[in-house]
Amino acid sequence: YFNRWAFVYVGLYGYDYWTAGKRVTALFQARGWSNIINDQLVGRALAMMSILIGLITGIMGTLIGFFFLGPLGAMPTFFVGMVLGGMSCDILFGVVTSAVNTIVVCFAESPEQLRTNHPPELFQQLVQSWRIAYPQECGF
């Protein structure tokens, strides 16, 4: 079973995978954030962007294939462009998803650190956004 939150805990604290999984699960249960961790809005949005960019690179591949290889070369270059563009974006967006997951875990672990180490308006903006998205689970 794959727990992306456990990998964040492994990176932050150096625990082994099983201990990290138990601790991060206990953290989210203590906060009452079961809905928050199950909601993958950022991942879904980035996946849609990967598909869109894959389609755009596929269309560009089709145009290039049509001009250089003729009509028969257009279709294979669409698939090559789509796969290469989509996979490249998926790899790059994986970094963004990991960063968002780390922010969620760090905020769950110690929200006061965000308040003390960053501008207060940043903390307020994050808390207000979470209250709008998750009014029952936010706890702030």
Backbone as JSON, one array per atom type, in Angstrom:
{
  "sequence": "YFNRWAFVYVGLYGYDYWTAGKRVTALFQARGWSNIINDQLVGRALAMMSILIGLITGIMGTLIGFFFLGPLGAMPTFFVGMVLGGMSCDILFGVVTSAVNTIVVCFAESPEQLRTNHPPELFQQLVQSWRIAYPQECGF",
  "N": [[0.84, -1.17, 0.0], [0.52, 2.21, -0.8], [1.48, 5.2, 0.55], [1.44, 8.46, 0.17], [1.76, 10.51, 1.95], [3.27, 9.42, 3.96], [5.75, 9.25, 2.75], [6.43, 11.93, 2.71], [6.77, 12.38, 5.44], [8.94, 10.66, 5.88], [10.9, 12.02, 4.45], [10.98, 14.44, 5.87], [11.54, 13.78, 8.59], [13.07, 11.47, 8.67], [12.22, 8.93, 9.42], [11.61, 5.35, 9.21], [9.66, 3.82, 6.56], [7.25, 2.51, 7.47], [6.91, 3.38, 10.13], [6.72, 6.12, 9.66], [4.35, 6.17, 8.15], [2.47, 5.35, 10.08], [2.72, 7.42, 11.97], [2.07, 9.79, 10.51], [-0.52, 9.19, 9.77], [-1.72, 9.08, 12.28], [-1.35, 11.76, 13.0], [-3.0, 13.15, 11.12], [-5.45, 12.03, 11.79], [-5.72, 12.95, 14.42], [-5.97, 15.66, 13.95], [-8.32, 15.64, 12.57], [-8.5, 15.55, 9.82], [-9.29, 13.84, 7.75], [-10.87, 14.06, 5.42], [-9.52, 16.08, 4.11], [-7.01, 15.01, 3.45], [-7.78, 13.02, 1.74], [-8.77, 14.35, -0.41], [-7.74, 15.29, -3.55], [-7.16, 17.71, -5.02], [-5.12, 19.33, -6.13], [-3.47, 17.46, -7.41], [-5.27, 16.46, -9.3], [-5.82, 18.76, -10.83], [-3.28, 19.29, -11.87], [-2.9, 16.95, -13.32], [-4.84, 17.24, -15.31], [-3.72, 19.44, -16.6], [-1.39, 18.25, -17.56], [-2.47, 16.47, -19.42], [-3.65, 18.3, -21.19], [-1.37, 19.73, -22.08], [-0.02, 17.58, -23.2], [-1.76, 17.02, -25.34], [-1.47, 19.41, -26.79], [1.28, 19.32, -27.45], [1.15, 17.04, -28.97], [-0.4, 17.91, -31.14], [1.35, 19.81, -32.16], [3.41, 18.08, -32.88], [2.07, 16.68, -34.89], [1.75, 18.69, -36.83], [4.45, 19.23, -37.42], [5.24, 16.69, -38.3], [3.56, 16.43, -40.51], [4.54, 18.43, -42.25], [7.22, 17.66, -42.62], [7.26, 14.88, -43.03], [5.09, 14.23, -44.53], [1.6, 13.39, -45.24], [1.22, 10.76, -44.24], [3.01, 10.56, -42.18], [2.04, 12.12, -40.19], [0.21, 11.17, -38.22], [1.58, 9.21, -36.53], [3.48, 10.93, -35.39], [1.87, 12.56, -33.89], [1.1, 10.92, -31.72], [3.61, 10.34, -30.6], [4.47, 12.94, -29.89], [2.4, 13.6, -28.1], [2.69, 11.68, -26.05], [5.35, 12.16, -25.18], [5.19, 14.89, -24.4], [3.14, 14.81, -22.45], [4.21, 13.01, -20.55], [6.56, 14.35, -19.81], [5.53, 16.66, -18.61], [4.12, 15.46, -16.53], [6.18, 14.41, -14.98], [7.52, 16.78, -14.22], [5.44, 18.13, -12.89], [5.13, 16.44, -10.78], [6.98, 17.24, -8.9], [5.84, 19.62, -8.02], [3.47, 18.65, -6.88], [4.55, 17.11, -4.79], [5.69, 19.15, -3.28], [3.4, 20.55, -2.47], [2.16, 18.55, -0.93], [4.05, 18.35, 1.11], [3.81, 20.88, 2.28], [1.2, 20.67, 3.3], [1.52, 18.62, 5.22], [3.45, 19.79, 6.92], [2.02, 22.02, 7.77], [-0.07, 20.78, 9.11], [1.37, 19.55, 11.13], [2.58, 21.68, 12.56], [1.09, 24.45, 12.72], [1.63, 26.91, 13.82], [4.27, 27.5, 13.26], [4.23, 28.43, 10.66], [2.89, 30.81, 11.04], [4.69, 32.24, 12.69], [7.08, 32.34, 11.22], [6.6, 33.43, 8.74], [5.01, 36.05, 6.78], [2.14, 37.46, 8.43], [-0.21, 37.77, 6.91], [-0.04, 35.78, 5.0], [-0.41, 33.44, 6.49], [-3.04, 33.92, 7.4], [-4.42, 34.01, 4.96], [-4.09, 31.37, 4.05], [-5.42, 29.93, 6.1], [-8.02, 31.01, 5.87], [-8.69, 30.17, 3.29], [-8.69, 27.4, 3.66], [-10.76, 27.2, 5.48], [-12.92, 27.88, 3.89], [-12.89, 25.84, 1.95], [-12.95, 23.49, 3.5], [-14.99, 23.55, 5.8], [-15.85, 22.06, 8.07], [-13.69, 20.46, 8.85], [-11.43, 22.01, 9.25], [-10.6, 23.34, 11.73], [-9.43, 25.68, 12.63]],
  "CA": [[0.0, 0.0, 0.0], [1.34, 3.39, -1.04], [1.01, 6.36, 1.3], [2.29, 9.59, -0.23], [2.01, 11.33, 3.14], [4.36, 8.77, 4.68], [6.99, 9.65, 2.1], [6.75, 13.28, 3.2], [7.29, 12.21, 6.8], [10.28, 10.07, 5.75], [11.79, 13.09, 4.03], [11.1, 15.47, 6.9], [12.03, 13.34, 9.89], [13.99, 10.36, 8.54], [11.68, 7.67, 9.92], [11.39, 4.33, 8.2], [8.38, 4.02, 5.9], [6.11, 2.04, 8.26], [6.75, 4.29, 11.26], [6.24, 7.38, 9.11], [2.95, 5.99, 7.81], [1.68, 5.35, 11.32], [2.74, 8.75, 12.6], [1.34, 10.78, 9.72], [-1.93, 8.84, 9.89], [-2.14, 9.54, 13.61], [-1.4, 13.22, 12.95], [-4.2, 13.57, 10.4], [-6.63, 11.64, 12.58], [-5.81, 13.86, 15.56], [-6.45, 16.95, 13.42], [-9.63, 15.48, 11.94], [-8.3, 15.95, 8.42], [-9.42, 12.69, 6.85], [-11.36, 14.52, 4.11], [-8.51, 16.92, 3.47], [-5.95, 14.2, 2.85], [-8.35, 12.22, 0.67], [-9.07, 15.23, -1.52], [-6.53, 15.47, -4.32], [-7.47, 18.74, -6.0], [-3.91, 19.77, -6.82], [-3.08, 16.39, -8.31], [-6.22, 16.4, -10.42], [-5.61, 19.93, -11.69], [-2.03, 19.12, -12.6], [-3.1, 15.87, -14.3], [-5.54, 17.84, -16.45], [-2.75, 20.26, -17.33], [-0.5, 17.33, -18.29], [-3.22, 15.99, -20.58], [-3.76, 19.41, -22.13], [-0.06, 19.98, -22.68], [0.22, 16.43, -24.07], [-2.52, 17.23, -26.58], [-0.85, 20.51, -27.54], [2.52, 18.84, -28.06], [0.75, 16.11, -30.02], [-0.8, 18.7, -32.31], [2.58, 20.36, -32.74], [4.07, 16.95, -33.54], [1.33, 16.41, -36.12], [2.11, 19.72, -37.81], [5.83, 19.01, -37.84], [5.24, 15.45, -39.09], [2.9, 16.68, -41.81], [5.41, 19.22, -43.12], [8.48, 16.99, -42.93], [7.1, 13.47, -43.42], [3.91, 14.06, -45.37], [0.37, 13.03, -44.54], [1.32, 9.47, -43.53], [3.85, 10.71, -40.99], [1.43, 13.03, -39.23], [-0.45, 10.5, -37.11], [2.53, 8.69, -35.54], [4.13, 12.02, -34.66], [0.92, 13.04, -32.88], [1.2, 10.07, -30.54], [4.93, 10.55, -30.0], [4.44, 14.25, -29.24], [1.48, 13.57, -26.97], [3.29, 10.89, -24.97], [6.52, 12.87, -24.64], [4.75, 16.1, -23.71], [2.4, 14.45, -21.24], [5.12, 12.42, -19.57], [7.46, 15.4, -19.32], [4.77, 17.49, -17.66], [3.8, 14.66, -15.35], [7.4, 14.36, -14.16], [7.75, 18.1, -13.63], [4.36, 18.44, -11.95], [5.33, 15.61, -9.59], [7.7, 18.07, -7.94], [4.86, 20.56, -7.45], [2.59, 17.86, -6.01], [5.31, 16.78, -3.59], [5.82, 20.38, -2.48], [2.09, 20.81, -1.84], [1.98, 17.55, 0.12], [4.93, 18.73, 2.22], [3.19, 22.03, 2.95], [0.05, 20.19, 4.06], [2.01, 17.9, 6.39], [4.08, 20.76, 7.83], [0.96, 22.85, 8.35], [-0.78, 19.93, 10.08], [2.28, 19.29, 12.24], [2.81, 22.86, 13.38], [0.62, 25.65, 12.02], [2.21, 28.11, 14.42], [5.54, 27.8, 12.6], [3.92, 29.27, 9.5], [2.53, 32.14, 11.54], [5.84, 32.95, 13.24], [8.21, 32.46, 10.28], [6.19, 34.04, 7.48], [4.11, 37.19, 7.01], [0.85, 37.06, 9.0], [-1.27, 37.7, 5.9], [0.08, 34.48, 4.35], [-1.08, 32.49, 7.38], [-4.48, 34.19, 7.37], [-4.94, 33.62, 3.65], [-4.15, 29.91, 4.02], [-6.47, 29.49, 7.01], [-9.32, 31.38, 5.3], [-8.94, 29.28, 2.16], [-9.03, 26.08, 4.19], [-12.1, 27.29, 6.09], [-13.9, 27.88, 2.8], [-12.9, 24.52, 1.31], [-13.24, 22.44, 4.49], [-15.47, 24.24, 7.01], [-15.99, 21.16, 9.21], [-12.45, 19.8, 9.23], [-10.29, 22.92, 9.34], [-10.18, 23.42, 13.12], [-8.71, 26.93, 12.96]],
  "C": [[0.88, 1.23, 0.0], [0.73, 4.58, -0.33], [1.93, 7.53, 0.98], [2.63, 10.48, 0.95], [3.15, 10.72, 3.96], [5.71, 9.14, 4.06], [7.41, 11.07, 2.51], [7.37, 13.19, 4.59], [8.69, 11.59, 6.79], [11.28, 11.16, 5.38], [12.02, 14.14, 5.1], [11.85, 14.99, 8.13], [12.96, 12.13, 9.83], [13.51, 9.05, 9.13], [11.69, 6.63, 8.81], [9.95, 4.47, 7.69], [7.19, 3.64, 6.78], [5.85, 2.96, 9.45], [6.2, 5.63, 10.79], [4.76, 7.29, 8.76], [2.05, 6.02, 9.03], [1.6, 6.74, 11.94], [1.95, 9.79, 11.83], [-0.16, 10.48, 9.75], [-2.49, 9.29, 11.23], [-2.26, 11.06, 13.65], [-2.68, 13.7, 12.28], [-5.47, 13.17, 11.13], [-6.82, 12.56, 13.77], [-6.33, 15.23, 15.14], [-7.86, 16.86, 12.85], [-9.61, 15.82, 10.46], [-8.47, 14.8, 7.45], [-9.93, 13.11, 5.47], [-10.31, 15.34, 3.37], [-7.45, 16.07, 2.8], [-6.48, 13.31, 1.74], [-8.67, 13.05, -0.57], [-7.78, 15.55, -2.26], [-6.73, 16.52, -5.41], [-6.24, 19.17, -6.79], [-3.46, 18.71, -7.82], [-3.98, 16.28, -9.52], [-6.02, 17.57, -11.38], [-4.33, 19.78, -12.52], [-2.12, 17.98, -13.62], [-3.84, 16.39, -15.53], [-4.61, 18.71, -17.27], [-1.79, 19.38, -18.12], [-1.19, 16.8, -19.54], [-3.33, 17.09, -21.63], [-2.43, 19.69, -22.83], [0.33, 18.82, -23.59], [-0.51, 16.57, -25.4], [-1.9, 18.33, -27.43], [0.44, 20.05, -28.2], [2.23, 17.8, -29.13], [0.35, 16.82, -31.29], [0.43, 19.31, -32.98], [3.37, 19.27, -33.46], [3.41, 16.6, -34.85], [1.7, 17.41, -37.2], [3.53, 19.51, -38.33], [5.93, 17.76, -38.71], [4.62, 15.64, -40.46], [3.83, 17.42, -42.76], [6.67, 18.46, -43.53], [8.32, 15.57, -43.46], [5.91, 13.22, -44.33], [2.71, 13.6, -44.55], [0.45, 11.71, -43.76], [2.15, 9.56, -42.26], [3.21, 11.56, -39.91], [0.87, 12.31, -38.01], [0.53, 9.9, -36.09], [3.22, 9.8, -34.74], [3.19, 12.66, -33.65], [1.08, 12.24, -31.59], [2.55, 10.23, -29.84], [4.97, 11.88, -29.26], [3.56, 14.26, -28.01], [2.09, 12.82, -25.79], [4.48, 11.63, -24.35], [6.12, 14.13, -23.87], [4.03, 15.79, -22.42], [3.29, 13.88, -20.15], [6.08, 13.45, -18.98], [6.75, 16.28, -18.29], [4.45, 16.73, -16.39], [5.0, 14.56, -14.41], [7.64, 15.7, -13.48], [6.68, 18.46, -12.61], [4.42, 17.55, -10.71], [6.07, 16.38, -8.51], [6.74, 19.04, -7.25], [3.93, 19.82, -6.49], [3.29, 17.49, -4.71], [5.48, 18.0, -2.68], [4.51, 20.71, -1.77], [1.84, 19.81, -0.71], [2.84, 17.88, 1.35], [4.36, 19.91, 2.99], [2.02, 21.59, 3.81], [0.51, 19.48, 5.33], [2.64, 18.86, 7.39], [3.03, 21.65, 8.51], [0.17, 22.06, 9.37], [0.08, 19.71, 11.33], [2.41, 20.5, 13.16], [2.37, 24.12, 12.64], [1.21, 26.94, 12.58], [3.55, 28.48, 13.8], [5.32, 28.67, 11.37], [3.61, 30.69, 9.96], [3.75, 32.91, 12.02], [6.95, 33.2, 12.23], [7.87, 33.11, 8.95], [5.26, 35.21, 7.78], [2.73, 36.73, 7.49], [-0.26, 36.95, 7.95], [-1.22, 36.38, 5.13], [-0.63, 33.4, 5.18], [-2.59, 32.69, 7.34], [-5.11, 33.77, 6.05], [-5.07, 32.1, 3.56], [-5.29, 29.4, 4.9], [-7.85, 29.83, 6.44], [-9.67, 30.48, 4.11], [-9.34, 27.89, 2.62], [-10.41, 26.1, 4.84], [-13.2, 27.27, 5.03], [-14.03, 26.49, 2.2], [-13.36, 23.41, 2.26], [-13.75, 23.07, 5.79], [-15.58, 23.34, 8.24], [-14.66, 20.66, 9.74], [-11.31, 20.76, 9.57], [-9.77, 23.04, 10.78], [-9.4, 24.67, 13.48], [-9.7, 28.06, 13.08]]
}
